[in-house]
XYZ file of C-alpha atoms in Angstrom:
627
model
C 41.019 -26.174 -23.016
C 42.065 -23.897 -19.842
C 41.270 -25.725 -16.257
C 41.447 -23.712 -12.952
C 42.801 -25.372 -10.347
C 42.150 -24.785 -6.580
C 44.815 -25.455 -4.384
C 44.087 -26.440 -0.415
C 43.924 -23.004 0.805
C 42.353 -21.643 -2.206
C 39.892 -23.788 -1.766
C 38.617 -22.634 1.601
C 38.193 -19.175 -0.060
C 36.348 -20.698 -3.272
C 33.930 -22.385 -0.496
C 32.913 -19.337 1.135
C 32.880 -17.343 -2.233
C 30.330 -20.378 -3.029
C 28.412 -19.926 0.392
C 28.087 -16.476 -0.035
C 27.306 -15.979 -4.011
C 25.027 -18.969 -4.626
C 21.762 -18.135 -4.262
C 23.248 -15.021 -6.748
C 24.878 -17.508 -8.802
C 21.472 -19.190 -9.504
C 19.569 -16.265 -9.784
C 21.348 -15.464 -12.517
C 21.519 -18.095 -14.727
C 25.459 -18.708 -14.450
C 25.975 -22.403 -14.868
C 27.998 -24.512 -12.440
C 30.737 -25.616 -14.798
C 32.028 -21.977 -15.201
C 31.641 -20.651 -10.993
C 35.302 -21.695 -10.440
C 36.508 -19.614 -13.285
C 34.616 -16.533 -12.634
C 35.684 -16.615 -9.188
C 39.377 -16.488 -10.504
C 38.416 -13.958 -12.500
C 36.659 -12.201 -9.968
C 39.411 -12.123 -6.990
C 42.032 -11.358 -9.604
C 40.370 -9.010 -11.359
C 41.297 -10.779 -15.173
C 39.425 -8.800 -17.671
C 40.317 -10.839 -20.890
C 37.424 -10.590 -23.365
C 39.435 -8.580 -25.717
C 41.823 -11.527 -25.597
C 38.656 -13.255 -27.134
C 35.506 -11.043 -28.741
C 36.658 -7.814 -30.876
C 33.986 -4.873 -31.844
C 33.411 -4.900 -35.732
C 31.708 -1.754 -37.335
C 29.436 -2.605 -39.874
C 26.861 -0.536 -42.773
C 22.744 -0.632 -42.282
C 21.657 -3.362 -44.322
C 18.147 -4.530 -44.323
C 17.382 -7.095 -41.618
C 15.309 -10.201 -43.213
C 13.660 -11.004 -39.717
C 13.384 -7.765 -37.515
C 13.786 -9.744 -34.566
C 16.578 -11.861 -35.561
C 19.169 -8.581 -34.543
C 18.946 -4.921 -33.802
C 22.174 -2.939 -35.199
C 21.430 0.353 -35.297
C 17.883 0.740 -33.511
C 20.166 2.687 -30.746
C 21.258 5.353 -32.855
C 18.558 5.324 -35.762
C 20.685 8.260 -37.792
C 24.039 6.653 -37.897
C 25.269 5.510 -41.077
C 27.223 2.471 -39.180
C 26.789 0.305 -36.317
C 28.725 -2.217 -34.368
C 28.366 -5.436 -33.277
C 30.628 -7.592 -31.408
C 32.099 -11.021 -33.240
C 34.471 -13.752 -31.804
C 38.257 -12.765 -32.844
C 39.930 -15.457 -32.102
C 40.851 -18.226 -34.297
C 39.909 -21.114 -32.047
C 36.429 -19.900 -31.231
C 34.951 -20.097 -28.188
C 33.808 -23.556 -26.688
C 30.475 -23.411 -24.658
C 31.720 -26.489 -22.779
C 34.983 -25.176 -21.844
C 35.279 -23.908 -18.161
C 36.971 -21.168 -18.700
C 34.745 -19.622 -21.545
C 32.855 -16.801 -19.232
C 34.356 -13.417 -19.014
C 33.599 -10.059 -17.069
C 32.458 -6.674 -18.648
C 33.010 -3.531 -16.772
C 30.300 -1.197 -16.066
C 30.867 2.262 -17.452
C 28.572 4.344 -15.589
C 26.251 2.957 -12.132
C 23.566 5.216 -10.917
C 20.571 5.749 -9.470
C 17.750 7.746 -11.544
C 17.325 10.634 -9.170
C 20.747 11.547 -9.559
C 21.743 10.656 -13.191
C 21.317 14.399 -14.531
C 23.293 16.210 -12.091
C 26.303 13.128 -12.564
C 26.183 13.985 -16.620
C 26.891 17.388 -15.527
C 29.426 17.296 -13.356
C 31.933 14.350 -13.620
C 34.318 15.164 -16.266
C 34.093 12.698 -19.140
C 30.799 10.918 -17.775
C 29.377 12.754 -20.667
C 31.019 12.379 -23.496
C 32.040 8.954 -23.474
C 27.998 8.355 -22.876
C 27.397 10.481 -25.912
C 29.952 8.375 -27.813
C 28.981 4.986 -26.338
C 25.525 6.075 -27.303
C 26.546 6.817 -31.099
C 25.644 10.596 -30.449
C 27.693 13.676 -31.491
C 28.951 15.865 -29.434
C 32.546 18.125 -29.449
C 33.595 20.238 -27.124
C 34.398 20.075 -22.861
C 31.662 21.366 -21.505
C 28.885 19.870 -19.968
C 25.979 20.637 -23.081
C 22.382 21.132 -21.458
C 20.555 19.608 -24.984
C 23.446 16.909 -25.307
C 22.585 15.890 -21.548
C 18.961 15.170 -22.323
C 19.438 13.344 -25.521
C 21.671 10.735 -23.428
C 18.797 10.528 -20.804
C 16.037 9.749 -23.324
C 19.031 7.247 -25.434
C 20.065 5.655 -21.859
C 16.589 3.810 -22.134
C 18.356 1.366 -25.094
C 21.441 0.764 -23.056
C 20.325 0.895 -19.869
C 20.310 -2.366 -17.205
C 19.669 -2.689 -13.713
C 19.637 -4.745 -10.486
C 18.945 -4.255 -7.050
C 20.428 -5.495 -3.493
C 18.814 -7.438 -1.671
C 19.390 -5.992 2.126
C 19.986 -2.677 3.911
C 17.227 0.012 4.053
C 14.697 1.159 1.953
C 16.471 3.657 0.146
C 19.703 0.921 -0.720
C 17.200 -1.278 -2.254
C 16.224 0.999 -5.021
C 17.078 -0.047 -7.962
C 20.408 0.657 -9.322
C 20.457 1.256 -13.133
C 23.889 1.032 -15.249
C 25.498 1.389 -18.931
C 27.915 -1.603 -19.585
C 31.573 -0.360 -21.308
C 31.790 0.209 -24.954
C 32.072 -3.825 -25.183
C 29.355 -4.823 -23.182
C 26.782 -2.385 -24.890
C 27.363 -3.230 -28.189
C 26.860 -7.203 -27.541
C 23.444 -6.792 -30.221
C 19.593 -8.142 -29.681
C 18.254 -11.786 -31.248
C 15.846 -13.775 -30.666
C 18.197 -16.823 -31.256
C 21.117 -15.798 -29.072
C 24.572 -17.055 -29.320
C 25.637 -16.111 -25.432
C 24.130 -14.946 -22.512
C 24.817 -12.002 -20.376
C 23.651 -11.579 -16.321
C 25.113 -8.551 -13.701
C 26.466 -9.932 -10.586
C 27.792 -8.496 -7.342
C 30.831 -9.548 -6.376
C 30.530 -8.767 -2.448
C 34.073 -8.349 -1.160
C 34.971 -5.965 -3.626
C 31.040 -4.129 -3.386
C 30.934 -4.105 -7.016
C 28.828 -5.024 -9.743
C 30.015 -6.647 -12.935
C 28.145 -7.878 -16.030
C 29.191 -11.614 -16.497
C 28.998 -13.342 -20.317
C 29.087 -16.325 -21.268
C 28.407 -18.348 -24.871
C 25.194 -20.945 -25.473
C 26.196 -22.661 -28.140
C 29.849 -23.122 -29.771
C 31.321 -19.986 -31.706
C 33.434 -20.172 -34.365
C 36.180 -16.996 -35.699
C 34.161 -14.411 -37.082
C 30.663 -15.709 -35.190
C 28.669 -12.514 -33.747
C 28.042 -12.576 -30.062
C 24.412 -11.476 -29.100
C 22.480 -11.733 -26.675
C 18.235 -11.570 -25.944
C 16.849 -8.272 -24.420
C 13.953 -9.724 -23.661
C 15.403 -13.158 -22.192
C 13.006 -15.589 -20.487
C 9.760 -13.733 -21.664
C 7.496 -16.598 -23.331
C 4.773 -14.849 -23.725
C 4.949 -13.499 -27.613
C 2.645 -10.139 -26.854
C 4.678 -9.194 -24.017
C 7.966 -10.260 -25.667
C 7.157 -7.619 -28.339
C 6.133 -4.994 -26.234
C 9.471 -4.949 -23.761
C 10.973 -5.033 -27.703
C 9.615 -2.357 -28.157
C 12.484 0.191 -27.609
C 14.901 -1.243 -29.994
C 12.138 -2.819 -32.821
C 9.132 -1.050 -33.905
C 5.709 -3.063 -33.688
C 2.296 -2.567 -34.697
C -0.218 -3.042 -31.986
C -2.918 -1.164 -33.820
C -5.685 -4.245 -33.157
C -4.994 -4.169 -29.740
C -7.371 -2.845 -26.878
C -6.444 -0.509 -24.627
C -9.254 -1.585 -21.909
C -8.424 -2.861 -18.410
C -10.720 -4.602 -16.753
C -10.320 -6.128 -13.254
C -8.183 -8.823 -13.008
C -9.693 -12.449 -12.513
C -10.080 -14.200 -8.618
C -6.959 -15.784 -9.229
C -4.817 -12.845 -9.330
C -6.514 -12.202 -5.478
C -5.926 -15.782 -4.745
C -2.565 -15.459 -5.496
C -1.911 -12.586 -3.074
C -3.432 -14.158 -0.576
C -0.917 -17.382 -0.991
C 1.835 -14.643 -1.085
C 1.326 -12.735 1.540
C 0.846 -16.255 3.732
C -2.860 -14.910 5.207
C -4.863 -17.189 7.051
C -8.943 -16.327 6.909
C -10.241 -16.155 9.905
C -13.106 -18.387 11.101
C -16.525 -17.180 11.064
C -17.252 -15.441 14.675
C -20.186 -13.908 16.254
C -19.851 -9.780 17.132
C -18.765 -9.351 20.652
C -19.863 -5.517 22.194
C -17.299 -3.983 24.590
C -19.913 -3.713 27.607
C -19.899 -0.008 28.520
C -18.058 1.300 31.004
C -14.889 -1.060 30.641
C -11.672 -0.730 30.799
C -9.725 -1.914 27.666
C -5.995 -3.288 27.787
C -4.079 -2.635 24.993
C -0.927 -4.117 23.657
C 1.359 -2.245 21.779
C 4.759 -1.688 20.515
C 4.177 1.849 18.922
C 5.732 4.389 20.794
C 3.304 7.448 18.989
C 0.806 4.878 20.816
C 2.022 4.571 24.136
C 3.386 7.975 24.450
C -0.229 9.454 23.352
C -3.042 6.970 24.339
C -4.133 8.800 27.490
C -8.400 7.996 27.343
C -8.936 6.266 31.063
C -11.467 3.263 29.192
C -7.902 2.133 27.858
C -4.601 1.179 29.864
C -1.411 -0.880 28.434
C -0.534 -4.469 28.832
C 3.005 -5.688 27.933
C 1.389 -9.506 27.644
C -0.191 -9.726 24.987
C -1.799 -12.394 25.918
C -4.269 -10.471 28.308
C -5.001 -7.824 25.973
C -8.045 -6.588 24.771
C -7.022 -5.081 22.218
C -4.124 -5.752 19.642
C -2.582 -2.748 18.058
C 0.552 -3.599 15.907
C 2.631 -1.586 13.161
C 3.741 -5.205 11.831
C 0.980 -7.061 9.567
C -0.654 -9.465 11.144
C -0.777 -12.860 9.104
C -2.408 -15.335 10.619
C -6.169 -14.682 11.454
C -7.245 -18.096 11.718
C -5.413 -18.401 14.729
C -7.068 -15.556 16.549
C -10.265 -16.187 15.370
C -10.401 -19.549 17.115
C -8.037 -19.189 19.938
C -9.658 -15.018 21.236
C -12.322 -14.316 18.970
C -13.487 -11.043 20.674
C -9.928 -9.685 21.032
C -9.871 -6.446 18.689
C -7.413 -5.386 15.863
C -6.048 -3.064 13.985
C -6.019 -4.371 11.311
C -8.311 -6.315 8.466
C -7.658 -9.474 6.950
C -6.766 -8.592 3.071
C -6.694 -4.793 3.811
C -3.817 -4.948 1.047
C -6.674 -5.297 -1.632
C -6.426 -1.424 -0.539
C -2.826 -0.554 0.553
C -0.964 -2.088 -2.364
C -0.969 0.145 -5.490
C -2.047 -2.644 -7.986
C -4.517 -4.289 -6.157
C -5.655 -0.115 -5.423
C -6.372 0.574 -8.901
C -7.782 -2.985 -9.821
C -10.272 -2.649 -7.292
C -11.451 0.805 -7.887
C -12.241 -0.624 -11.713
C -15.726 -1.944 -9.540
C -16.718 1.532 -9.359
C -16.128 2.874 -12.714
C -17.200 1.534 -16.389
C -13.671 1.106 -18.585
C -11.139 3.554 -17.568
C -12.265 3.083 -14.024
C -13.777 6.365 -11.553
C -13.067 9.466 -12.274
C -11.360 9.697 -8.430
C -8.229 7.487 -9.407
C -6.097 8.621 -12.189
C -6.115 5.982 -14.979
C -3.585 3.166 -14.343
C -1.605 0.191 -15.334
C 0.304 -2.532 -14.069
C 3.315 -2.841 -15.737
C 3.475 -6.492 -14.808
C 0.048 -7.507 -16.059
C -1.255 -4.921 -18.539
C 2.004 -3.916 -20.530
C 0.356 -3.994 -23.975
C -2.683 -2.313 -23.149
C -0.567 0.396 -21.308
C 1.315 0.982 -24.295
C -1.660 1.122 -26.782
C -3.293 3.753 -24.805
C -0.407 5.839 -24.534
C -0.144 5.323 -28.645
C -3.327 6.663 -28.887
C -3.044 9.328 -26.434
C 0.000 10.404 -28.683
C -2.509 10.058 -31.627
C -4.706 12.324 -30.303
C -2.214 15.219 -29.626
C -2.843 14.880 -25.720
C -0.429 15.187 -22.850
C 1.343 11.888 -22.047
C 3.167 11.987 -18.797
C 3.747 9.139 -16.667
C 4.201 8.305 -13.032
C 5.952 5.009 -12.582
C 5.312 3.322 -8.927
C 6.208 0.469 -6.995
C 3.445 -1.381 -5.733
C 4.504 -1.353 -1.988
C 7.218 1.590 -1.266
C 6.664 4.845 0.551
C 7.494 8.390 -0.021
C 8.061 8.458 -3.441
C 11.324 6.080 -3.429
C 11.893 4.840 -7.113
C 9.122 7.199 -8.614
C 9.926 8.686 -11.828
C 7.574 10.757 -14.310
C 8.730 10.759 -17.522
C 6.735 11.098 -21.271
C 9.122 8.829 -23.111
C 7.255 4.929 -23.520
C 11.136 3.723 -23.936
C 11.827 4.876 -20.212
C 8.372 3.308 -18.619
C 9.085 -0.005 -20.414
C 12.570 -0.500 -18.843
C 10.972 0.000 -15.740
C 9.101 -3.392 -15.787
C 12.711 -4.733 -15.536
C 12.918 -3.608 -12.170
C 10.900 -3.774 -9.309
C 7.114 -4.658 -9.992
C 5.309 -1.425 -10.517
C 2.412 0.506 -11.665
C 1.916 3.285 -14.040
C -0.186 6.458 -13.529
C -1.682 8.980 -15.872
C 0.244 12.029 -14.447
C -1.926 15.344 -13.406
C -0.792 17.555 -16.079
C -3.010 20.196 -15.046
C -3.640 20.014 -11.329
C -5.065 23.097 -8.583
C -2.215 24.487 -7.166
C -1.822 26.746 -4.073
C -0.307 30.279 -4.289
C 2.698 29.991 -1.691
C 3.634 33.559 -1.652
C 7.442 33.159 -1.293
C 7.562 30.403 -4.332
C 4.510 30.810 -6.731
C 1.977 28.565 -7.622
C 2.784 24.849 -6.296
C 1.804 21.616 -6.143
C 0.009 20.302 -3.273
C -1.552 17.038 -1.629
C -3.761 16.183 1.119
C -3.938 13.453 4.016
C -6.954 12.294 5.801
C -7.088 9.923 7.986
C -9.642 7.459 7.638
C -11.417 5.248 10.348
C -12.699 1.893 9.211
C -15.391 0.793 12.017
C -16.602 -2.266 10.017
C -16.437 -3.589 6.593
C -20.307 -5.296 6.784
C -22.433 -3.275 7.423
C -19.893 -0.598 6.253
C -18.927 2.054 8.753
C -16.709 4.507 7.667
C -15.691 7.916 9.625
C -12.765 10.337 8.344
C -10.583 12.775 11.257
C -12.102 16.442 10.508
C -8.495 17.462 11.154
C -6.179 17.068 7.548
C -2.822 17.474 6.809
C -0.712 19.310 3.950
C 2.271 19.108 1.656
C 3.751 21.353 -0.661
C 6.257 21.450 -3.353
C 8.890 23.853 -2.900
C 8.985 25.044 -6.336
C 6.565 26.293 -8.782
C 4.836 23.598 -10.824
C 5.176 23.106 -14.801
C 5.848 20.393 -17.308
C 8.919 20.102 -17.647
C 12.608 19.204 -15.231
C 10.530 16.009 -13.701
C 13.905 14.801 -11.948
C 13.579 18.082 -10.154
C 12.122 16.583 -6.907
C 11.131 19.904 -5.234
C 8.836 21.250 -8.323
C 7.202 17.862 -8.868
C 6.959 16.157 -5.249
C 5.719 17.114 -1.837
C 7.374 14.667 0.286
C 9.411 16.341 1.948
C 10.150 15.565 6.050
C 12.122 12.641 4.460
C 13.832 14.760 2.036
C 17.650 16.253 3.658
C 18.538 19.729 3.355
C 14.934 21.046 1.576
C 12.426 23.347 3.242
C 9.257 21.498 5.403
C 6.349 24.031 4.676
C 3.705 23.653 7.052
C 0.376 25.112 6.948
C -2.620 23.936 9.402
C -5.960 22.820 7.927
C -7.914 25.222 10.081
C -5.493 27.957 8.062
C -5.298 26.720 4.670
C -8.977 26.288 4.291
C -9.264 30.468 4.611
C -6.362 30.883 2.215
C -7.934 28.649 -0.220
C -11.132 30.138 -0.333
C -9.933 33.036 -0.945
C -7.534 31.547 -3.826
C -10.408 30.033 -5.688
C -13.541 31.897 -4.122
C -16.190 30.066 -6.374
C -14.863 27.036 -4.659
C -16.007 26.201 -1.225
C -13.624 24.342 0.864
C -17.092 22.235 2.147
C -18.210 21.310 -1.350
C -14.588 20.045 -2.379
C -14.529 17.956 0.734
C -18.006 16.408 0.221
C -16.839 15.392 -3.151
C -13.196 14.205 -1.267
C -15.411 12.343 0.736
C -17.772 10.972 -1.640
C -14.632 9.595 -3.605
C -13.701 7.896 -0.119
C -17.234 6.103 0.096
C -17.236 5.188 -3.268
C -13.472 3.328 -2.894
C -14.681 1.486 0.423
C -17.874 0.542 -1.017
C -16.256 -1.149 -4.042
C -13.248 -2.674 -1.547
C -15.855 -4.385 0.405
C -18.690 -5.501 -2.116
C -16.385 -8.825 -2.369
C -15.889 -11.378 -0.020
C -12.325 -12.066 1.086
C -9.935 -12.527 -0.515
C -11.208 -10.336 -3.194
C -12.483 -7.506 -0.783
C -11.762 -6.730 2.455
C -12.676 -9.592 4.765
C -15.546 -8.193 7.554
C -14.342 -9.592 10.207
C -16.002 -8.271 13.279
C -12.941 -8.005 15.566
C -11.047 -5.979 12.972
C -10.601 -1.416 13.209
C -8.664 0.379 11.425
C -7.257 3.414 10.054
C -5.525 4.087 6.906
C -4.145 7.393 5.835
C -5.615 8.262 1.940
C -2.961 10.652 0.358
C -4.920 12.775 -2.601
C -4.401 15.774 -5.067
C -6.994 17.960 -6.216
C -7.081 18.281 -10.575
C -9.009 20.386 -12.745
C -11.822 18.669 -14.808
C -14.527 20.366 -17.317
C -18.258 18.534 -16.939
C -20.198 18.409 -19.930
C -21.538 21.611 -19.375
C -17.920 23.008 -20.509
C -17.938 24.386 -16.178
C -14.340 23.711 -14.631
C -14.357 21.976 -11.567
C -12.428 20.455 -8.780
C -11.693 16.439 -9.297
C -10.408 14.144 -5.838
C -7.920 12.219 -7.194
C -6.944 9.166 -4.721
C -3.268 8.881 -4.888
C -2.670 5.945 -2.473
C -3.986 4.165 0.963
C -1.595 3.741 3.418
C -1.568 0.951 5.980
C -0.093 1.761 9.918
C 0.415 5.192 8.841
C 2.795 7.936 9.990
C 1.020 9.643 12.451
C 4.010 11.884 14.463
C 2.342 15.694 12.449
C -0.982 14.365 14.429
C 0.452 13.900 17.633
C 2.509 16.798 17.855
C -0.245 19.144 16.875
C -3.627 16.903 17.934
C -2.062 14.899 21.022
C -5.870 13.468 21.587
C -5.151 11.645 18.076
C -5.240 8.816 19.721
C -7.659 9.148 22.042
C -10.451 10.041 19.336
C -9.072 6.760 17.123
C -9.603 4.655 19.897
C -12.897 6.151 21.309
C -14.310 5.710 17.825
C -13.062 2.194 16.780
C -13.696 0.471 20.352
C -16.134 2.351 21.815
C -18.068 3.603 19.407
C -18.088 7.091 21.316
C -18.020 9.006 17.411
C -20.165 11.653 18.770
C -17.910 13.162 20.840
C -15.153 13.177 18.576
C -13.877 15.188 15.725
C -15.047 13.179 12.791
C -17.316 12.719 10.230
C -19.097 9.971 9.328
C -18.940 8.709 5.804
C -21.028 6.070 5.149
């Protein structure tokens, strides 16, 4: 049995490998007795499982217990598979330190980018075609081979995701382990276990494997795809990609989720309810102060009934990008100091909680204003029963895949393959959209017909009695290429996000001119009659948000205002009558949103926010009034 010693200096640098790795250590399962080994293995960079584990190709036979190992489910046509077996003649002892070894990762990437890399580093693709049991001769780059290893990646694919730096360097990171690693085979009674880790000095990501149980000469090594899952429904659904499963008795309904799932958010998110208080009226005539950190704020906040504080101590008002947490607090210690912000607004700003809520105004599938949707956490099997029907039925089955709380379309994919949108419950929690496969687009005359979505900004007064107002003015975004169903990693066909986007076009058109150019577009459809049914979708939403008490609507507490920015797309529906008409489709609510466009081109933004949320001056303000 092989011992690795630490000598006095080497021992300082195992301690702060420890005090570094630990918590990542843990995380992934790595027991204790082998961290002084892998650490060796780590600095030195010893790659020695071929010293140990060999790759043995095998003929299809006929699996007794289709769970107990998946051969060949990766490459159904080949004639032989692989599977990796212990080589050497003393085994491998599960109690012996040194018995955890490090696989390489043949190919890291992120999903936006994972196309154009097939194309253009030499080799990327044929080693994935071989890895992937594909065939494929010849040097160049082969358009049809490239998208067979994109929908195949979806069986070999694993990911993880860092834990700090921005927004964008926390997307998930998705990788193909080497020709070892990815033929380590499926079962449900595993002989070893196998966990990525980043090694931090060296920025790089490894898998790491290690055995269960004691293998003898000969022994296959495998590992569970599904590891931890306990629950047997779910277990066979994130299966799914390798093992075929019959979930023909299975309902495809969603209805809303019990308290508990609210409850739970509420623990999460550490909110404290606020105290019952009695509604305080800003006497007329007052001055307000306001504390703020937002500069858009501060730079545009001109109306003389309002003038900064920097203590916010004095203020009468509280206007903060950050979330506010503790209510409670507030609501004892300066019950009439106003907010921004309502307690258990995420009920509305979080894209699960968005579509679980909107189930209050719709029977089954939910309203007709919110595409359907699933939580991939929560209502896997019902997701993937509908989308077996849908295929049933002939109809279209794209999917948008979305995290639950990330911004301008970071780690959103639309894709039509159910091997892809299970993976993605492996990665950060997320929900999954019916995709508008046939939505009104707007002739840009450079471009063609694109895709397009709206903003409004919405002004919640009060949540009981509900008061809800919307800013006449809206804003646009386009796509920069013409829409159809297909090239959905194509970001400028299929997204109109695009002031975050580097190096792509910004169209801009004004609401006051794209309501003449789409009139005349689609002249049976009057820009007024699609915004009373835009706004009619709006009521409906805030109606159903706050016909619950908190925490399973939107707690009415009288010292809350806000505004939230509703982000929509406009699809083509037939009624009964077999007319064509204009749907709203709610795409997401957005908490403390964005608002530089409106204070560049509306610099009284502000000003008409304010007027309306604290001093209830609507009238003389450019908005409408909802409910």
């Amino acid at each position: 049995m092989e011992t690795v010693s630490v000598n006095g200096g080497e021992a300082e640098l195992y301690d702060a490998f420890l005090a570094l790795h630990t918590p990542a250590l843990k995380a992934a399962g790595i027991p204790p007795l082998y961290w002084k080994t892998l650490y060796h293995k780590l600095t030195s960079e010893v790659f020695d499982a071929g010293e140990v584990f060999g790759i043995m190709r095998v003929e299809e036979e006929e699996e007794d217990d289709e769970d107990e190992k998946v051969h060949s489910s990766s490459n159904p046509a080949a004639e032989v598979s692989c599977k990796v077996i212990v080589t050497r003649e003393s085994g491998l002892q599960a109690c012996d330190p040194a018995s955890i070894y490090l696989v390489d990762h043949a190919w890291t990437y992120r999903l936006e980018s994972a196309r154009q890399q097939l194309m253009e580093i030499p080799g990327l693709l044929g080693r994935m075609a071989s890895l992937m049991g594909l065939s494929f001769h010849g040097e160049a780059p082969d358009p049809d081979i490239v998208e067979l290893v994109l929908d195949s990646m979806w069986k070999f694919n694993q990911t993880y995701q860092l834990s700090q730096g921005s927004a964008e360097e926390k997307v998930p990171v998705w990788y193909i382990m080497d020709e070892f690693g990815s033929q380590v085979q499926h079962s449900s009674q595993p002989s070893c276990c196998m966990a990525p880790f980043f090694f931090a000095p060296q920025q790089m990501a490894y898998s790491v494997l290690w055995p269960i149980q004691d293998l003898d000469s000969g022994d296959e090594v495998t590992r569970d795809y599904a590891y931890g899952e306990a629950d047997s429904l779910v277990r066979k659904c994130r299966l799914l990609p390798w093992l075929p499963a019959d979930l023909e008795g299975l309902s495809d309904e969603t209805p809303e989720p019990t308290d508990l799932y609210y409850e739970t958010i509420l623990q999460e998110n550490k909110e404290k309810l606020p105290v019952e208080i009695s509604v305080h009226s800003v006497p007329e005539g007052s001055v307000l102060k306001v504390f703020s950190e937002m500069k858009q704020v501060l730079d545009h906040l001109k109306h003389p009934h309002f003038q900064f504080t920097e203590d916010e101590d004095e203020a009468d008002i509280i206007w903060k990008y950050s979330h506010i947490r503790d209510y409670r607090k507030l609501s004892e210690e300066r019950p009439h100091v106003l907010l921004n912000q309502y307690p258990c607004e995420t009920i509305l700003t979080t894209k699960d909680c968005l579509a679980s809520v909107a189930r209050r105004a719709g029977q089954g599938e939910g309203p007709r204003w919110l595409p359907r949707t699933f939580n991939l956490q929560t209502e896997l099997p019902q997701f993937i029963r509908h989308y077996q029907k849908r295929q049933e039925r002939g109809e279209d089955n794209h999917w948008i895949c979305k995290p639950w709380n990330l911004a301008r379309g970071l780690d959103t994919h639309i894709t039509n393959s159910l091997d892809y949108i299970i993976r993605q419950r492996e990665s950060t929690p997320k929900v999954v959209c019916k995709y508008l496969e046939d939505p009104v687009l707007f002739d840009r005359e450079e471009v063609g017909l694109v895709k397009f979505d709206i903003r409004y900004m919405v002004l919640l007064r009060s949540a009981q009695p509900l008061r809800l107002y919307a800013y006449n003015v809206f804003w646009l975004r386009f796509a920069n290429r013409p829409f159809s169903l297909d090239h959905f990693d194509d970001y400028q066909k299929h997204y109109t996000v695009m002031n975050y986007a580097e190096g792509v076009q910004l169209k801009q058109v004004h609401y006051d001119e794209f309501i003449p150019m789409f009139e005349r577009q689609y002249p049976q459809y009057p820009w007024k009659q699609v915004e009373r049914e835009i706004f009619k979708s709006f009521a409906e939403l805030f109606q159903a948000a706050s016909s619950r008490p908190a925490p399973y609507g939107i707690c009415p507490y009288p010292s809350s205002r806000a505004i939230y920015a509703i982000d929509l797309m406009l699809k083509w529906e037939q009624t009964g009558r077999g007319e064509r008409v204009m749907q709203p489709q709610i795409l997401e609510v957005n908490f403390s949103p964005d608002c530089h466009r409106a204070c560049l081109y509306h610099p009284s933004f502000y000003d008409h926010m304010f007027q309306t949320l604290f001093l209830d001056q609507a009238d003389e303000c450019p908005v409408t009034q909802i409910v």
